[in-house]
Coordinates of C-alpha atoms in Angstrom, one line a residue:
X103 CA 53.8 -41.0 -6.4
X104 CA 57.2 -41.9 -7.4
X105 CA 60.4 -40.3 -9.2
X106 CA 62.9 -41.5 -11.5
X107 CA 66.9 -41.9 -10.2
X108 CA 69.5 -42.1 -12.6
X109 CA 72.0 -43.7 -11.0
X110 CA 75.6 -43.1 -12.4
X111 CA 79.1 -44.6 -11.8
X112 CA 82.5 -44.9 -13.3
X113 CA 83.8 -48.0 -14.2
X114 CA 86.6 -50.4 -15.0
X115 CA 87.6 -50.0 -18.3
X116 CA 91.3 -49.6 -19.0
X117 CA 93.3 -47.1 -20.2
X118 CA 90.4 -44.5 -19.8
X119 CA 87.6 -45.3 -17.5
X120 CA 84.0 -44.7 -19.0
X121 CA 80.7 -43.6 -17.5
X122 CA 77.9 -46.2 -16.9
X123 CA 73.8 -45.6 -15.5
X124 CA 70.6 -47.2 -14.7
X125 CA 67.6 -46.1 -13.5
X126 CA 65.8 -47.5 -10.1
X127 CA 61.9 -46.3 -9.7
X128 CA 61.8 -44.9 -6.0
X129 CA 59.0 -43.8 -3.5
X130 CA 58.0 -40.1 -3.2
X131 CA 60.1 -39.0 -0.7
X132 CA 62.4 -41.8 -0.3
X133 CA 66.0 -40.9 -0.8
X134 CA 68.3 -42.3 -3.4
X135 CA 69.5 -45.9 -0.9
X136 CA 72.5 -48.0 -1.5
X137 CA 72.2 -49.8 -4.8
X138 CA 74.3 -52.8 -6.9
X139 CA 75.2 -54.1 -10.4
X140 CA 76.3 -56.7 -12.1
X141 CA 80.3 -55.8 -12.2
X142 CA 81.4 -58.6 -14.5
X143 CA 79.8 -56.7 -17.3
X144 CA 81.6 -53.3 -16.3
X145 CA 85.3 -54.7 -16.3
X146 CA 85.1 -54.6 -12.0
X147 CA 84.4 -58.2 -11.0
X148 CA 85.2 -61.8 -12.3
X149 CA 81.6 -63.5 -13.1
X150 CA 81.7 -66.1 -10.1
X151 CA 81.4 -63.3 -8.0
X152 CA 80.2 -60.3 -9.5
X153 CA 77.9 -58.1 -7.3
X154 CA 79.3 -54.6 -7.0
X155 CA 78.0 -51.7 -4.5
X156 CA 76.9 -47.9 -6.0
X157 CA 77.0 -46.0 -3.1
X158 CA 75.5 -42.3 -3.5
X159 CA 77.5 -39.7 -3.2
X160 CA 76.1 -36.9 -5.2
X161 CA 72.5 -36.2 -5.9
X162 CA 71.2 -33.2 -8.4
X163 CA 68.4 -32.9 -10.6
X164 CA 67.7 -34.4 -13.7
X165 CA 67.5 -32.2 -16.7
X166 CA 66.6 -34.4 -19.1
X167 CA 63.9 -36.4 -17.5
X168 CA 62.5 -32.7 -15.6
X169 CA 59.6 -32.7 -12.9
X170 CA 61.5 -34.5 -9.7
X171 CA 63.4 -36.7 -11.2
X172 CA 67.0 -37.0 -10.4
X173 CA 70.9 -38.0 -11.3
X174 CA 72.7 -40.2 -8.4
X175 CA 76.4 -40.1 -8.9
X176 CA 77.4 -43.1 -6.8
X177 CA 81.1 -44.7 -6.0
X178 CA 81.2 -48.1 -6.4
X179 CA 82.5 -50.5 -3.2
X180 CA 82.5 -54.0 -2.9
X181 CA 79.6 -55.8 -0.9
X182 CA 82.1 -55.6 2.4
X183 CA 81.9 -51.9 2.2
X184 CA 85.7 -51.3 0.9
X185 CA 86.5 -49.2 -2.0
X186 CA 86.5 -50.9 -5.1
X187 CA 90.0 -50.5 -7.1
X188 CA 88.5 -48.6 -9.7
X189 CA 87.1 -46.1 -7.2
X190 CA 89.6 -43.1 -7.7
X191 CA 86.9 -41.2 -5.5
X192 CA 88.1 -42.8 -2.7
X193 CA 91.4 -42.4 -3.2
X194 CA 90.7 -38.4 -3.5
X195 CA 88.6 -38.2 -0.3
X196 CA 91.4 -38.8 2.8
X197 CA 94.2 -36.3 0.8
X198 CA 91.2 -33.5 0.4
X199 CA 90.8 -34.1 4.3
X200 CA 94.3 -33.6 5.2
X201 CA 94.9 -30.7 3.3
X202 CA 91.7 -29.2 4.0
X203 CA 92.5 -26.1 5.5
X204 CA 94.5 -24.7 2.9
X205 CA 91.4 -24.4 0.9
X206 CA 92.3 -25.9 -2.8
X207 CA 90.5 -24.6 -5.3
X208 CA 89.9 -25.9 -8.8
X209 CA 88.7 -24.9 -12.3
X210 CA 88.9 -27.1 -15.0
X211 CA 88.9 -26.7 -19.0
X212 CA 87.1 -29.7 -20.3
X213 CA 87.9 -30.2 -23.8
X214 CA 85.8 -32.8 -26.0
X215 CA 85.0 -33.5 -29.9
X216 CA 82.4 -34.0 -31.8
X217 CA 82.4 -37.0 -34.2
X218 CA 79.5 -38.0 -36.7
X219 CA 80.8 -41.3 -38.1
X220 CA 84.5 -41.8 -38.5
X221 CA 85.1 -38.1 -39.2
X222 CA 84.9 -35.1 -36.5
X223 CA 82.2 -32.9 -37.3
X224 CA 82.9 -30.3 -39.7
X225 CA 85.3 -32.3 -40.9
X226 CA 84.0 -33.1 -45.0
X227 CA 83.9 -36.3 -46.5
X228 CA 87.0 -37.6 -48.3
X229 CA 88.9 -34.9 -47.4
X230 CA 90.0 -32.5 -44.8
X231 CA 88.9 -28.5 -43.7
X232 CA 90.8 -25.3 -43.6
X233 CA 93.6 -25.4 -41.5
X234 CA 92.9 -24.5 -38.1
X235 CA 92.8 -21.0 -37.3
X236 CA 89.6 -19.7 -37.5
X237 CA 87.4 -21.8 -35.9
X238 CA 88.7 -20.9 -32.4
X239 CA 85.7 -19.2 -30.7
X240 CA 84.3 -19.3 -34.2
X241 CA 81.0 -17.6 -34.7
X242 CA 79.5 -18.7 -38.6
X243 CA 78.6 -22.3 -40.6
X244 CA 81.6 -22.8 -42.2
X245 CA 83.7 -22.0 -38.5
X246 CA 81.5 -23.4 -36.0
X247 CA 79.6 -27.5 -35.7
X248 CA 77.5 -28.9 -33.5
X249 CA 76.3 -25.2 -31.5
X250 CA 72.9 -26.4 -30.8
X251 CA 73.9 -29.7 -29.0
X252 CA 76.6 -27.6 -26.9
X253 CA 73.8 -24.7 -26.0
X254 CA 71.8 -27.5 -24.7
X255 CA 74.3 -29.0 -22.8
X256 CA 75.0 -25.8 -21.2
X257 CA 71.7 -24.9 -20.2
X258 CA 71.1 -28.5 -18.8
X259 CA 74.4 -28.2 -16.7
X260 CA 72.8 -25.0 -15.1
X261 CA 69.3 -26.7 -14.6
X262 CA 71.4 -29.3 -13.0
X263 CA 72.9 -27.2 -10.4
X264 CA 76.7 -27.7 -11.6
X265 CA 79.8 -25.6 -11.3
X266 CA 79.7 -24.5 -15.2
X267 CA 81.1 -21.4 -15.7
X268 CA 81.5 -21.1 -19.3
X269 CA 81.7 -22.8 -23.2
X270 CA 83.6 -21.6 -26.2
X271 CA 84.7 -23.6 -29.5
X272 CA 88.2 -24.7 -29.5
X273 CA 91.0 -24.7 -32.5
X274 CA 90.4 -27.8 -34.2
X275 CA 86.6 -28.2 -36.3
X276 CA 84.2 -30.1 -33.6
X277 CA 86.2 -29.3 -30.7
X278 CA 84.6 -27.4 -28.3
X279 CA 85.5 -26.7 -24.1
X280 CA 83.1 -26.1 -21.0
X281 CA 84.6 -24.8 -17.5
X282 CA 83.7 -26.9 -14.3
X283 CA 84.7 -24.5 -11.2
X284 CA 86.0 -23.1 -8.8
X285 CA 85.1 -25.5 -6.6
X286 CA 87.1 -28.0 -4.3
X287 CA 88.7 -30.9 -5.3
X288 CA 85.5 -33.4 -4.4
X289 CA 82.9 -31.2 -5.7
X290 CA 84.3 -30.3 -9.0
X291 CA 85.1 -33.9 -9.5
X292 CA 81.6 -34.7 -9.2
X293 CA 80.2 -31.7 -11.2
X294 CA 82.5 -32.8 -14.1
X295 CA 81.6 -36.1 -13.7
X296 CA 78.2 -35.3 -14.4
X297 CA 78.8 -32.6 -16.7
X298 CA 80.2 -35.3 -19.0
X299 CA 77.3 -37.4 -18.5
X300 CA 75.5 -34.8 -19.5
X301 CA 77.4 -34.2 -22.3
X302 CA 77.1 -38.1 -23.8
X303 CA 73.8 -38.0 -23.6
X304 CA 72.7 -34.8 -25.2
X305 CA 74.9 -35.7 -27.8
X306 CA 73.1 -38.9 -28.5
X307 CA 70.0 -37.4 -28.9
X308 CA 71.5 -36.1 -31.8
X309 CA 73.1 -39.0 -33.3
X310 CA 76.8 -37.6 -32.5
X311 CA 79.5 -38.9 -30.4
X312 CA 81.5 -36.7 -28.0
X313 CA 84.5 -38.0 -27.3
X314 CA 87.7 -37.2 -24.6
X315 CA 90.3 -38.4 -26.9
X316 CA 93.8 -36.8 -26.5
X317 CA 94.3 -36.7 -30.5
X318 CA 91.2 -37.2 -32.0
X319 CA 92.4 -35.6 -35.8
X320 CA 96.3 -37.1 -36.4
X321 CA 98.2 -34.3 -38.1
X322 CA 98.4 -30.9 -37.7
X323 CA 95.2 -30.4 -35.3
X324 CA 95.1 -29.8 -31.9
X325 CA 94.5 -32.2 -29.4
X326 CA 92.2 -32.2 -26.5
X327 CA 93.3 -31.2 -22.9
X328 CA 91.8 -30.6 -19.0
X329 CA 93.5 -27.7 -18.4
X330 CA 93.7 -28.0 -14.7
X331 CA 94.0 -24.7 -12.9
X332 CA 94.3 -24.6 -9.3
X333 CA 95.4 -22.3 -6.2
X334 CA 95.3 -22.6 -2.4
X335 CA 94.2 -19.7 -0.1
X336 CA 98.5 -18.9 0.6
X337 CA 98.6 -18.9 -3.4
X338 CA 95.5 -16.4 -3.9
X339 CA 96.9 -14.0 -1.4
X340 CA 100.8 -13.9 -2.1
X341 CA 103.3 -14.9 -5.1
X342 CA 106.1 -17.1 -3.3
X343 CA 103.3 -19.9 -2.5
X344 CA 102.6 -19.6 -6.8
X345 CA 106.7 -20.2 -7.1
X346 CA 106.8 -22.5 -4.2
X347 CA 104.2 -25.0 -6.3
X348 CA 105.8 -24.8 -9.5
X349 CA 108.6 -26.1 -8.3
X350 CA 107.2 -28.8 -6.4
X351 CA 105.7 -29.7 -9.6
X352 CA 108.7 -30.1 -10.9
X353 CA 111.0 -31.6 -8.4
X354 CA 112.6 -35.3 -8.2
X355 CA 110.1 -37.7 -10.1
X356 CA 107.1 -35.9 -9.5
X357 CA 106.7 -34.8 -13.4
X358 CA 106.1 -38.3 -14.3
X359 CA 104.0 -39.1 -11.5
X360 CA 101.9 -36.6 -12.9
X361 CA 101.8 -37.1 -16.1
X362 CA 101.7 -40.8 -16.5
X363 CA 98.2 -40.4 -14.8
X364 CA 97.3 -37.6 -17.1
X365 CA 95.3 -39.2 -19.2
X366 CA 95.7 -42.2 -21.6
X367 CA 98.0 -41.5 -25.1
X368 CA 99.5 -38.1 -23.5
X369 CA 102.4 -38.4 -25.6
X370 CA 100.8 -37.9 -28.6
X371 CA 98.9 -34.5 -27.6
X372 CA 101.9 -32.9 -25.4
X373 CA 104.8 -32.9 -27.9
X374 CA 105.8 -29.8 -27.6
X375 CA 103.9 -28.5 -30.7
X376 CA 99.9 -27.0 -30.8
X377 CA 100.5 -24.8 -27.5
X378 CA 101.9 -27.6 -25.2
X379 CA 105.1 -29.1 -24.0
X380 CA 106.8 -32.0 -24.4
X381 CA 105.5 -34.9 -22.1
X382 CA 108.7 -35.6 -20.8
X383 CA 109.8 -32.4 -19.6
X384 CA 108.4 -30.3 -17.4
X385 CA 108.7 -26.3 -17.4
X386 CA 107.0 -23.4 -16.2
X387 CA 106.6 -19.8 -17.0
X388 CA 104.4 -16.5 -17.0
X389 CA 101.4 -16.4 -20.3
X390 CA 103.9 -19.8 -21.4
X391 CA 101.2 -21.9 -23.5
X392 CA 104.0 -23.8 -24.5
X393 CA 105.2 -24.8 -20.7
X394 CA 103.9 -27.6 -18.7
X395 CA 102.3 -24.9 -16.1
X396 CA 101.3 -21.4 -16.9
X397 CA 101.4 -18.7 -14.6
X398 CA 98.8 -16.1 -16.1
X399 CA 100.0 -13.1 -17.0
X400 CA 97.7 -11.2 -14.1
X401 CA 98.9 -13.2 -11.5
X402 CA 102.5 -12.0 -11.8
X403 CA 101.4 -8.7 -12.0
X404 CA 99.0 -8.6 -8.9
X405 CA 101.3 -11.2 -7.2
X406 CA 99.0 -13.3 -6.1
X407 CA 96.4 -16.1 -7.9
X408 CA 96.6 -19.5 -9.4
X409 CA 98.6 -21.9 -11.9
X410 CA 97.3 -23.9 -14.9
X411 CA 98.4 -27.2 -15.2
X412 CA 98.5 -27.5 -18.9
X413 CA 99.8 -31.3 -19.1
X414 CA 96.0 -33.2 -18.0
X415 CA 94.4 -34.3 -21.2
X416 CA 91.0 -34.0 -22.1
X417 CA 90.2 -38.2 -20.9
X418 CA 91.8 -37.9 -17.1
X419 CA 90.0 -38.7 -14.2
X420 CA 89.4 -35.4 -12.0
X421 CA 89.4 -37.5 -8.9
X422 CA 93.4 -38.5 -10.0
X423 CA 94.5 -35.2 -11.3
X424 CA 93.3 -33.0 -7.9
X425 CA 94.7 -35.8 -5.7
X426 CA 98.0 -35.4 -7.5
X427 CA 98.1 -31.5 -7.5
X428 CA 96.5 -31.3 -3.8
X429 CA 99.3 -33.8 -2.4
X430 CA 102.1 -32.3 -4.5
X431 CA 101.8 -28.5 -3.9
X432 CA 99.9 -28.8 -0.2
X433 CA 103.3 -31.2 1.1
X434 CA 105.5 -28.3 -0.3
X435 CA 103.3 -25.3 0.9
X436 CA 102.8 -26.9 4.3
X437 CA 107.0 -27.7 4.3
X438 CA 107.5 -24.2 3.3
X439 CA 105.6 -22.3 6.1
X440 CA 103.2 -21.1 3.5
X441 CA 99.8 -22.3 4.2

């Protein structure tokens, strides 16, 4: 007997990293082993020397191909056993260690859009919808496209043991979110790595592209974030650890730190229009969809909670934007007694 891995990596694609698989035929039994690839065709390795290492990192079923077949999300090294550049994983792994024991939990809002051709769907030929408005957790045909490929994605995420803990459609025709926590910063890295996998695919079997683009529709349309919300176990039980990393957010250079690994073509989603702030300023304030971090309104009023970092876009790498908030508000947490 024998079982089908998917194997799955990131690559090296500049400005926004894409998603890459193959599929190794292994032995009943046998777990998912060390791997390779050619990485001169991947944008990770010059063609005179162009083996790359897929090491396994995360293992969950496969939904699509059922029975006991798996996925094998896998972090790609080079054949001495160090990190390859690309890997971002690796980079995440030795500040989730440090700051460990002040528990960091994340959820995060994974926006996408749906494009059939040139256009996003819903969007008509030779011409443009309604204004946006309505189609925010639309229910009808004329509010709502592409339901049926985002049900199925859902119910392959669950089959697949992820994190998911919700959908809705989002303000722009097409657009739609899925929520990927709480979880740790490694874990719900990996689930939305997956989840997106998951996503591409299911999407293909219907002939659609779903794409992380910032601004997918120019004009007066939404763009598409990761709306990164996040706490430590100081922030869930008391306020002054919530005000303690806001400001850290915002102190010295840290704001562009953050945001200029954010996600590729930030500036033209945060601009301070379509519930976000400008990219070059950073803010933050209670129910504020137009600040750079919102405090919900709940966790002023029970004094205790999380923050949502409102500035990812919908194409950053989870692995980068947990590093950056774990290192930022952990080093000012841990300074400030609060841990």
């Amino acid at each position: 007997m024998s079982y089908k891995a998917e194997y799955i990596w990131i690559d090296g694609t500049e400005p926004t990293a894409l998603l890459r698989s193959k599929t190794r035929i292994l032995a009943d039994g046998a777990e998912p082993p060390v791997w390779g690839f050619d990485g001169s065709s991947t944008n990770q390795a010059e063609g005179h020397s162009s083996d790359r290492v897929l090491r396994p990192v995360f293992v969950c079923p496969d939904p699509i191909r059922g029975g006991d077949n798996v996925l094998v999300l896998c972090e790609v090294e080079e054949i001495n056993g160090d990190s390859h550049v690309s890997n971002t994983r690796a980079l995440l792994r030795p500040i989730a260690e440090k700051y460990a024991a002040q528990e960091s939990w994340f959820g995060i809002e994974q926006e996408y859009t749906f494009f059939k051709g040139s256009r996003p769907l819903g969007f008509p030929e030779g011409g443009f919808p309604a204004p946006q408005g309505h189609y925010y957790c639309g229910v009808g045909a004329e509010a709502v496209f592409g339901r049926e490929i985002v049900e199925l994605h859902l119910d392959r995420c669950l089959a697949a043991g992820l994190k998911i803990s919700g959908i809705n459609a989002e303000v722009m025709p097409g657009q739609w979110e899925f929520q990927v926590g709480p979880a740790g910063p490694l874990e719900v890295s990996d689930h939305l790595w997956v989840a997106r996998y998951l996503l591409y695919r299911t999407a293909e079997e219907f002939g659609v592209e779903a794409t992380l683009d910032a601004k997918p529709a120019r004009g007066d349309w939404n763009g598409a974030g990761a709306h990164t919300n996040f706490s430590t176990k100081a922030m869930r039980e008391g306020y002054d650890a919530i005000i303690t990393a806001c400001e850290a957010l915002g102190e010295g250079d840290k704001p562009m730190e953050h945001v200029t690994q954010y996600g590729a073509d930030i500036e033209s989603r945060l601009t301070g229009h379509h519930e976000t702030a400008p990219w070059n300023k950073y803010t933050y304030g209670v129910s504020d969809r137009g600040a750079s971090v919102r405090i919900p309104w709940q966790v002023e009023v029970e004094k205790k909670g999380y923050i949502e970092d409102r500035r990812p876009n919908a194409n950053v790498d989870p692995y980068v934007v947990t590093r950056l908030l774990v290192n930022t508000c952990c080093a000012a947490l841990e300074k400030a007694g609060q841990v």
